[in-house]
């Protein structure tokens, strides 16, 4: 067809410390999400919006030290507190599409831990873009595990109910 694309799906499962409510907070609370999701300290943040609710959006725009602009635009399709998040997102570099994806994040409590299952169905502009994203996502989840260990779980009755903005 003249256009090269790399279609792929990948699943990453991680054991997270704490309850599903605690894990869900690290996806639904702007400040907590940035503790593990902001991975390039040398990039300048141009825009950072986070409206976590069904039909809400998340957008990040960064400028790299060499002037390259990176954009991530997400749209939340389903939000089931402490259970599941479904969102679609796209990535662009200097206005050029890099990828478009559908993501499902599931949370399952097991004892005093949470099993998080992340499933991404994507189309990438190249196989290399897909390889980089898949590896980077796994690295991000290692930061999520660390951030959750460093942040004490709030077990008060109100903390178990996520308030969606």
Tab-separated table of N, CA, C and O in Angstrom, residues 20-145:
chain	number	residue	atom	x	y	z
A	20	UNK	N	-5.900	-2.665	44.999
A	20	UNK	CA	-6.290	-2.091	43.711
A	20	UNK	C	-6.642	-0.599	43.809
A	20	UNK	O	-6.352	0.158	42.881
A	21	UNK	N	-7.242	-0.175	44.923
A	21	UNK	CA	-7.552	1.257	45.095
A	21	UNK	C	-6.268	2.082	45.088
A	21	UNK	O	-6.211	3.156	44.482
A	22	UNK	N	-5.230	1.580	45.759
A	22	UNK	CA	-3.943	2.275	45.810
A	22	UNK	C	-3.325	2.340	44.406
A	22	UNK	O	-2.867	3.397	43.964
A	23	UNK	N	-3.344	1.221	43.688
A	23	UNK	CA	-2.785	1.191	42.329
A	23	UNK	C	-3.562	2.123	41.406
A	23	UNK	O	-2.972	2.873	40.624
A	24	UNK	N	-4.873	2.090	41.515
A	24	UNK	CA	-5.724	2.926	40.662
A	24	UNK	C	-5.409	4.411	40.867
A	24	UNK	O	-5.405	5.183	39.904
A	25	UNK	N	-5.119	4.793	42.100
A	25	UNK	CA	-4.788	6.204	42.389
A	25	UNK	C	-3.574	6.663	41.594
A	25	UNK	O	-3.492	7.832	41.202
A	26	UNK	N	-2.615	5.780	41.351
A	26	UNK	CA	-1.404	6.163	40.624
A	26	UNK	C	-1.653	6.332	39.132
A	26	UNK	O	-0.792	6.802	38.405
A	27	UNK	N	-2.834	5.973	38.677
A	27	UNK	CA	-3.256	6.217	37.299
A	27	UNK	C	-4.241	7.380	37.228
A	27	UNK	O	-4.321	8.061	36.207
A	28	UNK	N	-5.002	7.610	38.295
A	28	UNK	CA	-6.115	8.566	38.247
A	28	UNK	C	-5.808	9.917	38.879
A	28	UNK	O	-6.520	10.879	38.623
A	29	UNK	N	-4.786	10.005	39.681
A	29	UNK	CA	-4.407	11.255	40.342
A	29	UNK	C	-3.231	11.873	39.577
A	29	UNK	O	-2.182	11.241	39.419
A	30	UNK	N	-3.415	13.087	39.115
A	30	UNK	CA	-2.418	13.751	38.272
A	30	UNK	C	-1.026	13.747	38.908
A	30	UNK	O	-0.034	13.341	38.289
A	31	UNK	N	-0.937	14.209	40.142
A	31	UNK	CA	0.363	14.299	40.811
A	31	UNK	C	1.006	12.924	40.982
A	31	UNK	O	2.206	12.744	40.724
A	32	UNK	N	0.214	11.935	41.392
A	32	UNK	CA	0.768	10.598	41.585
A	32	UNK	C	1.186	9.969	40.257
A	32	UNK	O	2.210	9.286	40.182
A	33	UNK	N	0.427	10.209	39.198
A	33	UNK	CA	0.802	9.645	37.902
A	33	UNK	C	2.128	10.232	37.419
A	33	UNK	O	2.974	9.522	36.885
A	34	UNK	N	2.322	11.521	37.632
A	34	UNK	CA	3.566	12.147	37.178
A	34	UNK	C	4.776	11.656	37.971
A	34	UNK	O	5.903	11.735	37.497
A	35	UNK	N	4.577	11.112	39.186
A	35	UNK	CA	5.697	10.572	39.960
A	35	UNK	C	6.380	9.416	39.238
A	35	UNK	O	7.560	9.178	39.432
A	36	UNK	N	5.625	8.671	38.441
A	36	UNK	CA	6.217	7.525	37.749
A	36	UNK	C	6.199	7.677	36.235
A	36	UNK	O	6.958	7.019	35.534
A	37	UNK	N	5.359	8.554	35.717
A	37	UNK	CA	5.156	8.660	34.284
A	37	UNK	C	6.020	9.739	33.632
A	37	UNK	O	6.156	9.751	32.424
A	38	UNK	N	6.586	10.626	34.420
A	38	UNK	CA	7.471	11.672	33.885
A	38	UNK	C	8.889	11.120	33.878
A	38	UNK	O	9.543	11.053	34.906
A	39	UNK	N	9.341	10.715	32.713
A	39	UNK	CA	10.573	9.932	32.666
A	39	UNK	C	11.754	10.641	32.001
A	39	UNK	O	12.808	10.052	31.854
A	40	UNK	N	11.567	11.872	31.584
A	40	UNK	CA	12.660	12.572	30.897
A	40	UNK	C	12.902	13.919	31.584
A	40	UNK	O	12.402	14.943	31.130
A	41	UNK	N	13.684	13.937	32.658
A	41	UNK	CA	13.867	15.183	33.409
A	41	UNK	C	14.544	16.298	32.611
A	41	UNK	O	14.405	17.470	32.960
A	42	UNK	N	15.224	15.955	31.517
A	42	UNK	CA	15.896	16.984	30.718
A	42	UNK	C	14.987	17.561	29.628
A	42	UNK	O	15.381	18.468	28.906
A	43	UNK	N	13.746	17.076	29.513
A	43	UNK	CA	12.797	17.616	28.544
A	43	UNK	C	11.978	18.719	29.197
A	43	UNK	O	11.564	18.602	30.353
A	44	UNK	N	11.709	19.789	28.488
A	44	UNK	CA	10.874	20.887	28.985
A	44	UNK	C	9.409	20.538	28.744
A	44	UNK	O	9.037	20.145	27.633
A	45	UNK	N	8.597	20.701	29.780
A	45	UNK	CA	7.165	20.445	29.648
A	45	UNK	C	6.509	21.711	29.107
A	45	UNK	O	6.572	22.772	29.723
A	46	UNK	N	5.890	21.590	27.953
A	46	UNK	CA	5.200	22.708	27.312
A	46	UNK	C	3.729	22.719	27.729
A	46	UNK	O	3.133	23.770	27.934
A	47	UNK	N	3.145	21.513	27.838
A	47	UNK	CA	1.733	21.389	28.234
A	47	UNK	C	1.571	20.112	29.039
A	47	UNK	O	2.168	19.089	28.723
A	48	UNK	N	0.742	20.185	30.083
A	48	UNK	CA	0.449	19.019	30.914
A	48	UNK	C	-0.995	19.146	31.398
A	48	UNK	O	-1.274	19.871	32.339
A	49	UNK	N	-1.897	18.474	30.705
A	49	UNK	CA	-3.319	18.509	31.067
A	49	UNK	C	-3.773	17.106	31.434
A	49	UNK	O	-3.360	16.133	30.806
A	50	UNK	N	-4.664	17.034	32.433
A	50	UNK	CA	-5.114	15.738	32.921
A	50	UNK	C	-6.544	15.876	33.415
A	50	UNK	O	-6.799	16.494	34.434
A	51	UNK	N	-7.474	15.313	32.670
A	51	UNK	CA	-8.902	15.342	33.003
A	51	UNK	C	-9.371	13.894	33.024
A	51	UNK	O	-9.889	13.372	32.039
A	52	UNK	N	-9.156	13.231	34.174
A	52	UNK	CA	-9.385	11.796	34.287
A	52	UNK	C	-10.853	11.511	34.592
A	52	UNK	O	-11.304	11.616	35.718
A	53	UNK	N	-11.575	11.163	33.546
A	53	UNK	CA	-12.983	10.786	33.622
A	53	UNK	C	-13.356	10.236	32.254
A	53	UNK	O	-12.613	10.430	31.284
A	54	UNK	N	-14.491	9.533	32.178
A	54	UNK	CA	-14.958	9.071	30.879
A	54	UNK	C	-15.145	10.297	29.988
A	54	UNK	O	-15.722	11.304	30.401
A	55	UNK	N	-14.622	10.227	28.782
A	55	UNK	CA	-14.596	11.308	27.793
A	55	UNK	C	-13.638	12.437	28.157
A	55	UNK	O	-13.589	13.446	27.464
A	56	UNK	N	-12.840	12.257	29.205
A	56	UNK	CA	-11.800	13.219	29.542
A	56	UNK	C	-10.548	12.949	28.727
A	56	UNK	O	-10.438	11.929	28.032
A	57	UNK	N	-9.617	13.862	28.802
A	57	UNK	CA	-8.398	13.768	28.003
A	57	UNK	C	-7.159	14.013	28.851
A	57	UNK	O	-7.220	14.677	29.885
A	58	UNK	N	-6.068	13.491	28.376
A	58	UNK	CA	-4.746	13.777	28.938
A	58	UNK	C	-3.875	14.204	27.771
A	58	UNK	O	-3.915	13.589	26.702
A	59	UNK	N	-3.116	15.272	27.961
A	59	UNK	CA	-2.190	15.685	26.914
A	59	UNK	C	-0.888	16.152	27.544
A	59	UNK	O	-0.890	16.803	28.580
A	60	UNK	N	0.188	15.735	26.907
A	60	UNK	CA	1.527	16.155	27.314
A	60	UNK	C	2.265	16.589	26.061
A	60	UNK	O	2.223	15.898	25.033
A	61	UNK	N	2.907	17.733	26.160
A	61	UNK	CA	3.781	18.202	25.092
A	61	UNK	C	5.111	18.545	25.732
A	61	UNK	O	5.157	19.281	26.723
A	62	UNK	N	6.186	17.987	25.161
A	62	UNK	CA	7.532	18.223	25.670
A	62	UNK	C	8.417	18.759	24.556
A	62	UNK	O	8.202	18.474	23.389
A	63	UNK	N	9.449	19.469	24.956
A	63	UNK	CA	10.505	19.856	24.021
A	63	UNK	C	11.800	19.256	24.544
A	63	UNK	O	12.200	19.476	25.686
A	64	UNK	N	12.437	18.494	23.662
A	64	UNK	CA	13.696	17.854	24.009
A	64	UNK	C	14.819	18.884	23.910
A	64	UNK	O	14.657	19.924	23.274
A	65	UNK	N	15.967	18.626	24.532
A	65	UNK	CA	17.077	19.586	24.475
A	65	UNK	C	17.490	19.963	23.047
A	65	UNK	O	17.925	21.096	22.818
A	66	UNK	N	17.318	19.071	22.081
A	66	UNK	CA	17.688	19.388	20.697
A	66	UNK	C	16.587	20.133	19.942
A	66	UNK	O	16.717	20.402	18.749
A	67	UNK	N	15.464	20.460	20.634
A	67	UNK	CA	14.369	21.202	20.011
A	67	UNK	C	13.246	20.333	19.474
A	67	UNK	O	12.192	20.844	19.075
A	68	UNK	N	13.432	19.015	19.453
A	68	UNK	CA	12.386	18.106	18.986
A	68	UNK	C	11.179	18.189	19.923
A	68	UNK	O	11.335	18.220	21.143
A	69	UNK	N	9.981	18.222	19.340
A	69	UNK	CA	8.755	18.286	20.135
A	69	UNK	C	8.066	16.926	20.127
A	69	UNK	O	7.868	16.326	19.077
A	70	UNK	N	7.726	16.447	21.310
A	70	UNK	CA	7.004	15.186	21.493
A	70	UNK	C	5.609	15.498	22.033
A	70	UNK	O	5.467	16.317	22.940
A	71	UNK	N	4.595	14.826	21.488
A	71	UNK	CA	3.217	15.045	21.910
A	71	UNK	C	2.571	13.703	22.221
A	71	UNK	O	2.743	12.734	21.467
A	72	UNK	N	1.825	13.646	23.337
A	72	UNK	CA	1.006	12.500	23.686
A	72	UNK	C	-0.397	13.028	23.954
A	72	UNK	O	-0.580	13.931	24.769
A	73	UNK	N	-1.378	12.490	23.224
A	73	UNK	CA	-2.777	12.879	23.390
A	73	UNK	C	-3.581	11.621	23.692
A	73	UNK	O	-3.538	10.656	22.914
A	74	UNK	N	-4.308	11.613	24.819
A	74	UNK	CA	-5.099	10.449	25.219
A	74	UNK	C	-6.547	10.844	25.449
A	74	UNK	O	-6.839	11.981	25.843
A	75	UNK	N	-7.436	9.884	25.238
A	75	UNK	CA	-8.867	10.074	25.466
A	75	UNK	C	-9.349	8.879	26.289
A	75	UNK	O	-9.175	7.728	25.865
A	76	UNK	N	-9.940	9.152	27.459
A	76	UNK	CA	-10.407	8.085	28.342
A	76	UNK	C	-11.772	7.590	27.887
A	76	UNK	O	-12.729	8.355	27.808
A	77	UNK	N	-11.863	6.296	27.585
A	77	UNK	CA	-13.082	5.690	27.068
A	77	UNK	C	-13.908	5.026	28.162
A	77	UNK	O	-15.136	5.076	28.134
A	78	UNK	N	-13.231	4.359	29.100
A	78	UNK	CA	-13.901	3.700	30.226
A	78	UNK	C	-13.071	3.934	31.479
A	78	UNK	O	-11.846	3.861	31.441
A	79	UNK	N	-13.763	4.175	32.584
A	79	UNK	CA	-13.114	4.315	33.883
A	79	UNK	C	-13.972	3.557	34.894
A	79	UNK	O	-15.111	3.945	35.166
A	80	UNK	N	-13.419	2.467	35.413
A	80	UNK	CA	-14.085	1.652	36.415
A	80	UNK	C	-13.162	1.656	37.637
A	80	UNK	O	-12.181	0.897	37.659
A	81	UNK	N	-13.445	2.531	38.628
A	81	UNK	CA	-12.538	2.676	39.770
A	81	UNK	C	-12.128	1.335	40.375
A	81	UNK	O	-12.958	0.456	40.585
A	82	UNK	N	-10.823	1.228	40.597
A	82	UNK	CA	-10.189	0.072	41.231
A	82	UNK	C	-10.250	-1.193	40.378
A	82	UNK	O	-9.819	-2.245	40.813
A	83	UNK	N	-10.783	-1.097	39.144
A	83	UNK	CA	-10.932	-2.293	38.311
A	83	UNK	C	-10.265	-2.168	36.942
A	83	UNK	O	-9.468	-3.020	36.570
A	84	UNK	N	-10.630	-1.113	36.178
A	84	UNK	CA	-10.183	-1.061	34.786
A	84	UNK	C	-10.212	0.372	34.262
A	84	UNK	O	-11.091	1.157	34.598
A	85	UNK	N	-9.263	0.655	33.374
A	85	UNK	CA	-9.200	1.906	32.623
A	85	UNK	C	-8.994	1.520	31.159
A	85	UNK	O	-8.163	0.658	30.857
A	86	UNK	N	-9.754	2.145	30.270
A	86	UNK	CA	-9.559	1.946	28.839
A	86	UNK	C	-9.371	3.327	28.219
A	86	UNK	O	-10.174	4.239	28.474
A	87	UNK	N	-8.301	3.478	27.441
A	87	UNK	CA	-8.057	4.761	26.784
A	87	UNK	C	-7.403	4.551	25.427
A	87	UNK	O	-6.794	3.515	25.163
A	88	UNK	N	-7.580	5.532	24.578
A	88	UNK	CA	-6.925	5.564	23.276
A	88	UNK	C	-5.941	6.719	23.299
A	88	UNK	O	-6.221	7.761	23.897
A	89	UNK	N	-4.783	6.520	22.672
A	89	UNK	CA	-3.821	7.627	22.634
A	89	UNK	C	-2.969	7.580	21.378
A	89	UNK	O	-2.858	6.565	20.715
A	90	UNK	N	-2.396	8.733	21.084
A	90	UNK	CA	-1.506	8.865	19.942
A	90	UNK	C	-0.247	9.595	20.389
A	90	UNK	O	-0.282	10.398	21.322
A	91	UNK	N	0.856	9.278	19.735
A	91	UNK	CA	2.132	9.940	19.974
A	91	UNK	C	2.585	10.570	18.658
A	91	UNK	O	2.423	9.974	17.589
A	92	UNK	N	3.185	11.772	18.763
A	92	UNK	CA	3.717	12.463	17.582
A	92	UNK	C	5.087	13.034	17.907
A	92	UNK	O	5.334	13.466	19.023
A	93	UNK	N	5.936	13.066	16.909
A	93	UNK	CA	7.245	13.711	17.011
A	93	UNK	C	7.307	14.780	15.933
A	93	UNK	O	7.179	14.465	14.748
A	94	UNK	N	7.479	16.034	16.366
A	94	UNK	CA	7.504	17.167	15.431
A	94	UNK	C	6.323	17.122	14.454
A	94	UNK	O	6.473	17.361	13.260
A	95	UNK	N	5.151	16.761	14.981
A	95	UNK	CA	3.933	16.715	14.181
A	95	UNK	C	3.745	15.444	13.388
A	95	UNK	O	2.678	15.213	12.824
A	96	UNK	N	4.763	14.578	13.333
A	96	UNK	CA	4.675	13.324	12.579
A	96	UNK	C	4.102	12.231	13.471
A	96	UNK	O	4.601	11.990	14.568
A	97	UNK	N	3.029	11.555	13.028
A	97	UNK	CA	2.477	10.466	13.835
A	97	UNK	C	3.503	9.352	14.036
A	97	UNK	O	4.167	8.939	13.087
A	98	UNK	N	3.642	8.916	15.278
A	98	UNK	CA	4.534	7.816	15.625
A	98	UNK	C	3.713	6.563	15.912
A	98	UNK	O	4.082	5.467	15.507
A	99	UNK	N	2.573	6.754	16.620
A	99	UNK	CA	1.751	5.601	16.975
A	99	UNK	C	0.347	6.045	17.352
A	99	UNK	O	0.115	7.202	17.714
A	100	UNK	N	-0.566	5.069	17.267
A	100	UNK	CA	-1.926	5.209	17.788
A	100	UNK	C	-2.260	3.897	18.466
A	100	UNK	O	-1.964	2.827	17.922
A	101	UNK	N	-2.868	3.986	19.660
A	101	UNK	CA	-3.056	2.782	20.470
A	101	UNK	C	-4.384	2.780	21.202
A	101	UNK	O	-4.934	3.833	21.521
A	102	UNK	N	-4.830	1.569	21.514
A	102	UNK	CA	-5.929	1.331	22.433
A	102	UNK	C	-5.340	0.557	23.596
A	102	UNK	O	-4.661	-0.461	23.386
A	103	UNK	N	-5.567	1.039	24.822
A	103	UNK	CA	-4.963	0.449	26.017
A	103	UNK	C	-6.043	0.071	27.016
A	103	UNK	O	-6.995	0.828	27.231
A	104	UNK	N	-5.868	-1.097	27.627
A	104	UNK	CA	-6.698	-1.517	28.754
A	104	UNK	C	-5.765	-1.796	29.920
A	104	UNK	O	-4.780	-2.528	29.768
A	105	UNK	N	-6.067	-1.201	31.080
A	105	UNK	CA	-5.312	-1.436	32.306
A	105	UNK	C	-6.277	-2.062	33.299
A	105	UNK	O	-7.308	-1.467	33.610
A	106	UNK	N	-5.938	-3.266	33.779
A	106	UNK	CA	-6.807	-3.979	34.711
A	106	UNK	C	-6.088	-4.164	36.047
A	106	UNK	O	-4.875	-4.380	36.077
A	107	UNK	N	-6.863	-4.095	37.136
A	107	UNK	CA	-6.328	-4.229	38.491
A	107	UNK	C	-7.053	-5.371	39.197
A	107	UNK	O	-8.277	-5.369	39.291
A	108	UNK	N	-6.276	-6.338	39.716
A	108	UNK	CA	-6.854	-7.461	40.440
A	108	UNK	C	-6.137	-7.612	41.777
A	108	UNK	O	-4.904	-7.765	41.814
A	109	UNK	N	-6.893	-7.557	42.874
A	109	UNK	CA	-6.306	-7.707	44.198
A	109	UNK	C	-5.970	-9.156	44.497
A	109	UNK	O	-6.762	-10.053	44.203
A	110	UNK	N	-4.777	-9.357	45.050
A	110	UNK	CA	-4.346	-10.682	45.520
A	110	UNK	C	-3.609	-10.466	46.836
A	110	UNK	O	-2.514	-9.902	46.843
A	111	UNK	N	-4.237	-10.917	47.915
A	111	UNK	CA	-3.693	-10.706	49.255
A	111	UNK	C	-3.493	-9.206	49.478
A	111	UNK	O	-4.422	-8.443	49.322
A	112	UNK	N	-2.273	-8.777	49.778
A	112	UNK	CA	-2.018	-7.351	50.020
A	112	UNK	C	-1.347	-6.693	48.818
A	112	UNK	O	-0.726	-5.651	48.919
A	113	UNK	N	-1.504	-7.305	47.637
A	113	UNK	CA	-0.888	-6.800	46.412
A	113	UNK	C	-1.947	-6.662	45.322
A	113	UNK	O	-3.067	-7.124	45.448
A	114	UNK	N	-1.528	-6.029	44.235
A	114	UNK	CA	-2.392	-5.879	43.072
A	114	UNK	C	-1.657	-6.406	41.849
A	114	UNK	O	-0.482	-6.081	41.646
A	115	UNK	N	-2.351	-7.194	41.057
A	115	UNK	CA	-1.813	-7.607	39.767
A	115	UNK	C	-2.387	-6.638	38.738
A	115	UNK	O	-3.604	-6.531	38.579
A	116	UNK	N	-1.510	-5.888	38.100
A	116	UNK	CA	-1.914	-4.949	37.052
A	116	UNK	C	-1.589	-5.596	35.715
A	116	UNK	O	-0.455	-6.034	35.488
A	117	UNK	N	-2.581	-5.647	34.842
A	117	UNK	CA	-2.379	-6.171	33.490
A	117	UNK	C	-2.618	-5.031	32.509
A	117	UNK	O	-3.706	-4.458	32.466
A	118	UNK	N	-1.595	-4.708	31.751
A	118	UNK	CA	-1.611	-3.624	30.771
A	118	UNK	C	-1.589	-4.263	29.387
A	118	UNK	O	-0.659	-5.012	29.064
A	119	UNK	N	-2.613	-3.982	28.594
A	119	UNK	CA	-2.694	-4.518	27.238
A	119	UNK	C	-2.753	-3.359	26.260
A	119	UNK	O	-3.630	-2.502	26.366
A	120	UNK	N	-1.807	-3.323	25.332
A	120	UNK	CA	-1.781	-2.262	24.324
A	120	UNK	C	-1.901	-2.888	22.933
A	120	UNK	O	-1.165	-3.807	22.600
A	121	UNK	N	-2.856	-2.367	22.170
A	121	UNK	CA	-3.033	-2.740	20.769
A	121	UNK	C	-2.668	-1.498	19.985
A	121	UNK	O	-3.289	-0.446	20.169
A	122	UNK	N	-1.678	-1.609	19.112
A	122	UNK	CA	-1.117	-0.391	18.531
A	122	UNK	C	-0.777	-0.544	17.064
A	122	UNK	O	-0.590	-1.650	16.553
A	123	UNK	N	-0.682	0.602	16.435
A	123	UNK	CA	-0.100	0.703	15.102
A	123	UNK	C	1.041	1.721	15.219
A	123	UNK	O	0.850	2.824	15.743
A	124	UNK	N	2.232	1.304	14.805
A	124	UNK	CA	3.417	2.147	14.871
A	124	UNK	C	3.874	2.468	13.450
A	124	UNK	O	3.679	1.664	12.530
A	125	UNK	N	4.520	3.598	13.314
A	125	UNK	CA	5.053	3.982	12.013
A	125	UNK	C	6.185	3.091	11.554
A	125	UNK	O	6.446	2.968	10.365
A	126	UNK	N	6.857	2.451	12.509
A	126	UNK	CA	7.941	1.523	12.177
A	126	UNK	C	8.077	0.500	13.291
A	126	UNK	O	7.646	0.740	14.423
A	127	UNK	N	8.696	-0.632	12.970
A	127	UNK	CA	8.923	-1.664	13.978
A	127	UNK	C	9.820	-1.135	15.092
A	127	UNK	O	9.634	-1.469	16.262
A	128	UNK	N	10.787	-0.290	14.749
A	128	UNK	CA	11.668	0.285	15.765
A	128	UNK	C	10.872	1.114	16.769
A	128	UNK	O	11.106	1.041	17.970
A	129	UNK	N	9.920	1.926	16.276
A	129	UNK	CA	9.072	2.716	17.192
A	129	UNK	C	8.336	1.790	18.151
A	129	UNK	O	8.219	2.071	19.347
A	130	UNK	N	7.828	0.666	17.652
A	130	UNK	CA	7.133	-0.301	18.500
A	130	UNK	C	8.047	-0.932	19.529
A	130	UNK	O	7.668	-1.084	20.695
A	131	UNK	N	9.258	-1.278	19.122
A	131	UNK	CA	10.224	-1.874	20.050
A	131	UNK	C	10.557	-0.902	21.183
A	131	UNK	O	10.610	-1.278	22.355
A	132	UNK	N	10.796	0.357	20.801
A	132	UNK	CA	11.141	1.380	21.799
A	132	UNK	C	9.984	1.577	22.775
A	132	UNK	O	10.177	1.644	23.986
A	133	UNK	N	8.742	1.665	22.270
A	133	UNK	CA	7.587	1.881	23.138
A	133	UNK	C	7.374	0.727	24.097
A	133	UNK	O	7.156	0.917	25.286
A	134	UNK	N	7.447	-0.499	23.571
A	134	UNK	CA	7.212	-1.666	24.423
A	134	UNK	C	8.253	-1.734	25.544
A	134	UNK	O	7.909	-1.935	26.708
A	135	UNK	N	9.515	-1.517	25.215
A	135	UNK	CA	10.573	-1.531	26.231
A	135	UNK	C	10.387	-0.387	27.219
A	135	UNK	O	10.509	-0.575	28.437
A	136	UNK	N	10.072	0.797	26.720
A	136	UNK	CA	9.889	1.957	27.586
A	136	UNK	C	8.712	1.806	28.524
A	136	UNK	O	8.753	2.263	29.676
A	137	UNK	N	7.657	1.163	28.062
A	137	UNK	CA	6.490	0.931	28.918
A	137	UNK	C	6.870	0.053	30.095
A	137	UNK	O	6.497	0.327	31.240
A	138	UNK	N	7.636	-0.989	29.842
A	138	UNK	CA	8.098	-1.857	30.924
A	138	UNK	C	8.960	-1.112	31.928
A	138	UNK	O	8.822	-1.294	33.144
A	139	UNK	N	9.834	-0.243	31.444
A	139	UNK	CA	10.681	0.569	32.333
A	139	UNK	C	9.802	1.497	33.175
A	139	UNK	O	10.029	1.682	34.366
A	140	UNK	N	8.777	2.073	32.547
A	140	UNK	CA	7.857	2.947	33.282
A	140	UNK	C	7.156	2.212	34.412
A	140	UNK	O	6.951	2.764	35.492
A	141	UNK	N	6.811	0.952	34.186
A	141	UNK	CA	6.128	0.201	35.233
A	141	UNK	C	7.061	-0.159	36.381
A	141	UNK	O	6.612	-0.322	37.518
A	142	UNK	N	8.348	-0.260	36.136
A	142	UNK	CA	9.309	-0.416	37.231
A	142	UNK	C	9.312	0.850	38.090
A	142	UNK	O	9.366	0.781	39.325
A	143	UNK	N	9.210	2.030	37.441
A	143	UNK	CA	9.107	3.290	38.198
A	143	UNK	C	7.798	3.345	38.980
A	143	UNK	O	7.757	3.862	40.089
A	144	UNK	N	6.708	2.811	38.405
A	144	UNK	CA	5.420	2.765	39.103
A	144	UNK	C	5.544	1.927	40.373
A	144	UNK	O	5.097	2.352	41.449
A	145	UNK	N	6.150	0.751	40.276
A	145	UNK	CA	6.336	-0.096	41.459
A	145	UNK	C	7.112	0.644	42.539
A	145	UNK	O	6.747	0.619	43.716
